[in-house]
């Protein structure tokens, strides 16, 4: 079984990952907001009354779909990073769902989100809470030859 790259012997896989995660998060949040604004007229604008719920659902579906299809959201792809399992595999649907669920729970509870951010900035692999629970890691994308 292969393992994810070691941050001591292969630091290039982890260089700048916390900053890239922040930028990817902003891009993904904007993408989700724009998608919800596009959908809003199709709800006869009644969606305005449950807009936060719509943001949550659309964001959840977006994250699971993009993580399943390419092991990275569009924001992550833009900055050249991806998520990998402990066995250095791309995320499957179940792992993508679990990672998104963990992310959603941590965003919903400020203390968990603050702990997750602190872990991303201080641990050698830059893992947040969801990553640590699932054994996933965010890496700079490998260049395919």
Short mmCIF file of N, CA and C in Angstrom, two decimals, residues 17 21 25 28 59-68 71-73 76 81-86 89-108 113 116 120 125-139:
data_model
loop_
_atom_site.label_atom_id
_atom_site.label_comp_id
_atom_site.label_asym_id
_atom_site.label_seq_id
_atom_site.Cartn_x
_atom_site.Cartn_y
_atom_site.Cartn_z
N UNK A 17 0.25 24.94 0.70
CA UNK A 17 -1.08 24.32 0.71
C UNK A 17 -2.09 25.09 1.59
N UNK A 21 -5.47 26.46 0.03
CA UNK A 21 -6.78 26.01 0.53
C UNK A 21 -7.68 27.21 0.78
N UNK A 25 -11.08 27.91 -1.19
CA UNK A 25 -12.32 28.06 -0.45
C UNK A 25 -13.08 29.30 -0.92
N UNK A 28 -14.57 28.54 -4.35
CA UNK A 28 -15.69 27.62 -4.23
C UNK A 28 -16.91 28.29 -3.62
N UNK A 59 -23.97 23.90 -2.09
CA UNK A 59 -22.55 23.76 -1.75
C UNK A 59 -22.18 22.32 -1.44
N UNK A 60 -23.04 21.62 -0.73
CA UNK A 60 -22.79 20.23 -0.37
C UNK A 60 -22.74 19.36 -1.63
N UNK A 61 -23.73 19.51 -2.48
CA UNK A 61 -23.78 18.72 -3.72
C UNK A 61 -22.58 19.04 -4.60
N UNK A 62 -22.24 20.32 -4.73
CA UNK A 62 -21.09 20.76 -5.53
C UNK A 62 -19.80 20.12 -5.02
N UNK A 63 -19.58 20.17 -3.71
CA UNK A 63 -18.34 19.62 -3.14
C UNK A 63 -18.25 18.11 -3.34
N UNK A 64 -19.35 17.40 -3.06
CA UNK A 64 -19.33 15.94 -3.22
C UNK A 64 -19.09 15.58 -4.69
N UNK A 65 -19.79 16.24 -5.60
CA UNK A 65 -19.65 15.92 -7.03
C UNK A 65 -18.24 16.20 -7.55
N UNK A 66 -17.69 17.34 -7.19
CA UNK A 66 -16.35 17.68 -7.71
C UNK A 66 -15.25 16.86 -7.04
N UNK A 67 -15.40 16.58 -5.75
CA UNK A 67 -14.40 15.74 -5.08
C UNK A 67 -14.44 14.31 -5.61
N UNK A 68 -15.65 13.82 -5.93
CA UNK A 68 -15.77 12.47 -6.48
C UNK A 68 -15.18 12.40 -7.89
N UNK A 71 -11.21 14.49 -7.30
CA UNK A 71 -10.52 14.58 -6.01
C UNK A 71 -10.15 16.02 -5.65
N UNK A 72 -10.85 16.96 -6.28
CA UNK A 72 -10.62 18.38 -6.00
C UNK A 72 -11.83 19.18 -6.46
N UNK A 73 -12.15 20.23 -5.71
CA UNK A 73 -13.20 21.15 -6.16
C UNK A 73 -12.62 22.01 -7.28
N UNK A 76 -9.90 24.14 -5.90
CA UNK A 76 -8.67 23.39 -5.68
C UNK A 76 -7.94 23.15 -7.00
N UNK A 81 -4.12 21.92 -6.59
CA UNK A 81 -4.03 20.97 -5.49
C UNK A 81 -5.16 19.96 -5.58
N UNK A 82 -5.05 18.89 -4.79
CA UNK A 82 -6.06 17.85 -4.76
C UNK A 82 -6.05 17.18 -3.40
N UNK A 83 -7.11 16.46 -3.09
CA UNK A 83 -7.18 15.67 -1.87
C UNK A 83 -6.86 14.22 -2.19
N UNK A 84 -6.14 13.57 -1.29
CA UNK A 84 -5.80 12.16 -1.45
C UNK A 84 -6.11 11.42 -0.16
N UNK A 85 -6.40 10.13 -0.27
CA UNK A 85 -6.62 9.30 0.90
C UNK A 85 -5.27 8.93 1.52
N UNK A 86 -5.30 8.30 2.68
CA UNK A 86 -4.06 7.86 3.34
C UNK A 86 -3.28 6.89 2.46
N UNK A 89 -4.71 7.51 -2.79
CA UNK A 89 -5.69 7.32 -3.86
C UNK A 89 -6.58 8.55 -3.94
N UNK A 90 -7.22 8.72 -5.09
CA UNK A 90 -8.21 9.79 -5.24
C UNK A 90 -9.43 9.45 -4.39
N UNK A 91 -10.19 10.47 -4.03
CA UNK A 91 -11.38 10.26 -3.21
C UNK A 91 -12.47 9.56 -4.02
N UNK A 92 -13.09 8.56 -3.43
CA UNK A 92 -14.26 7.93 -4.04
C UNK A 92 -15.50 8.65 -3.52
N UNK A 93 -16.67 8.24 -3.96
CA UNK A 93 -17.92 8.92 -3.59
C UNK A 93 -18.15 8.90 -2.08
N UNK A 94 -17.90 7.79 -1.44
CA UNK A 94 -18.12 7.68 0.00
C UNK A 94 -17.18 8.59 0.80
N UNK A 95 -15.92 8.60 0.41
CA UNK A 95 -14.96 9.46 1.11
C UNK A 95 -15.24 10.93 0.83
N UNK A 96 -15.64 11.24 -0.40
CA UNK A 96 -15.99 12.63 -0.75
C UNK A 96 -17.19 13.09 0.07
N UNK A 97 -18.18 12.21 0.22
CA UNK A 97 -19.36 12.54 1.02
C UNK A 97 -18.97 12.75 2.48
N UNK A 98 -18.17 11.84 3.03
CA UNK A 98 -17.76 11.95 4.43
C UNK A 98 -16.92 13.21 4.66
N UNK A 99 -16.03 13.52 3.73
CA UNK A 99 -15.19 14.72 3.86
C UNK A 99 -16.06 15.98 3.82
N UNK A 100 -17.03 16.00 2.91
CA UNK A 100 -17.92 17.15 2.81
C UNK A 100 -18.80 17.28 4.05
N UNK A 101 -19.26 16.16 4.57
CA UNK A 101 -20.06 16.19 5.79
C UNK A 101 -19.24 16.74 6.96
N UNK A 102 -18.01 16.28 7.09
CA UNK A 102 -17.13 16.79 8.14
C UNK A 102 -16.84 18.27 7.98
N UNK A 103 -16.60 18.69 6.74
CA UNK A 103 -16.37 20.11 6.45
C UNK A 103 -17.61 20.93 6.83
N UNK A 104 -18.79 20.44 6.47
CA UNK A 104 -20.03 21.16 6.74
C UNK A 104 -20.27 21.30 8.24
N UNK A 105 -20.03 20.23 8.98
CA UNK A 105 -20.20 20.29 10.44
C UNK A 105 -19.21 21.28 11.05
N UNK A 106 -17.96 21.25 10.59
CA UNK A 106 -16.97 22.16 11.17
C UNK A 106 -17.25 23.61 10.80
N UNK A 107 -17.80 23.87 9.63
CA UNK A 107 -18.15 25.24 9.25
C UNK A 107 -19.34 25.72 10.08
N UNK A 108 -20.24 24.82 10.41
CA UNK A 108 -21.43 25.18 11.18
C UNK A 108 -21.12 25.52 12.64
N UNK A 113 -14.32 24.98 13.40
CA UNK A 113 -13.69 25.60 12.24
C UNK A 113 -12.37 26.25 12.64
N UNK A 116 -9.85 23.55 13.11
CA UNK A 116 -9.47 23.01 11.81
C UNK A 116 -8.48 23.92 11.10
N UNK A 120 -4.59 23.13 10.07
CA UNK A 120 -4.09 23.26 8.70
C UNK A 120 -2.82 24.10 8.64
N UNK A 125 1.41 18.02 7.58
CA UNK A 125 0.68 17.72 6.34
C UNK A 125 -0.42 18.72 6.05
N UNK A 126 -0.62 19.71 6.93
CA UNK A 126 -1.63 20.74 6.71
C UNK A 126 -3.05 20.21 6.73
N UNK A 127 -3.30 19.21 7.56
CA UNK A 127 -4.62 18.58 7.61
C UNK A 127 -5.56 19.32 8.55
N UNK A 128 -6.83 19.46 8.13
CA UNK A 128 -7.87 19.98 8.99
C UNK A 128 -8.51 18.84 9.76
N UNK A 129 -9.56 19.15 10.52
CA UNK A 129 -10.24 18.12 11.32
C UNK A 129 -10.77 16.97 10.47
N UNK A 130 -11.48 17.31 9.38
CA UNK A 130 -12.03 16.27 8.50
C UNK A 130 -10.93 15.40 7.94
N UNK A 131 -9.83 16.04 7.56
CA UNK A 131 -8.70 15.29 7.01
C UNK A 131 -8.12 14.32 8.04
N UNK A 132 -7.98 14.79 9.26
CA UNK A 132 -7.40 13.93 10.31
C UNK A 132 -8.30 12.74 10.62
N UNK A 133 -9.61 12.98 10.67
CA UNK A 133 -10.55 11.90 10.96
C UNK A 133 -10.54 10.86 9.84
N UNK A 134 -10.52 11.33 8.59
CA UNK A 134 -10.60 10.42 7.44
C UNK A 134 -9.24 9.94 6.94
N UNK A 135 -8.17 10.60 7.38
CA UNK A 135 -6.84 10.24 6.89
C UNK A 135 -6.54 10.84 5.53
N UNK A 136 -7.30 11.84 5.12
CA UNK A 136 -7.06 12.48 3.83
C UNK A 136 -6.04 13.60 4.00
N UNK A 137 -5.48 14.02 2.88
CA UNK A 137 -4.48 15.09 2.90
C UNK A 137 -4.61 15.91 1.62
N UNK A 138 -4.41 17.22 1.74
CA UNK A 138 -4.40 18.11 0.58
C UNK A 138 -2.96 18.24 0.11
N UNK A 139 -2.75 18.00 -1.17
CA UNK A 139 -1.41 18.03 -1.76
C UNK A 139 -1.40 18.94 -2.98
#
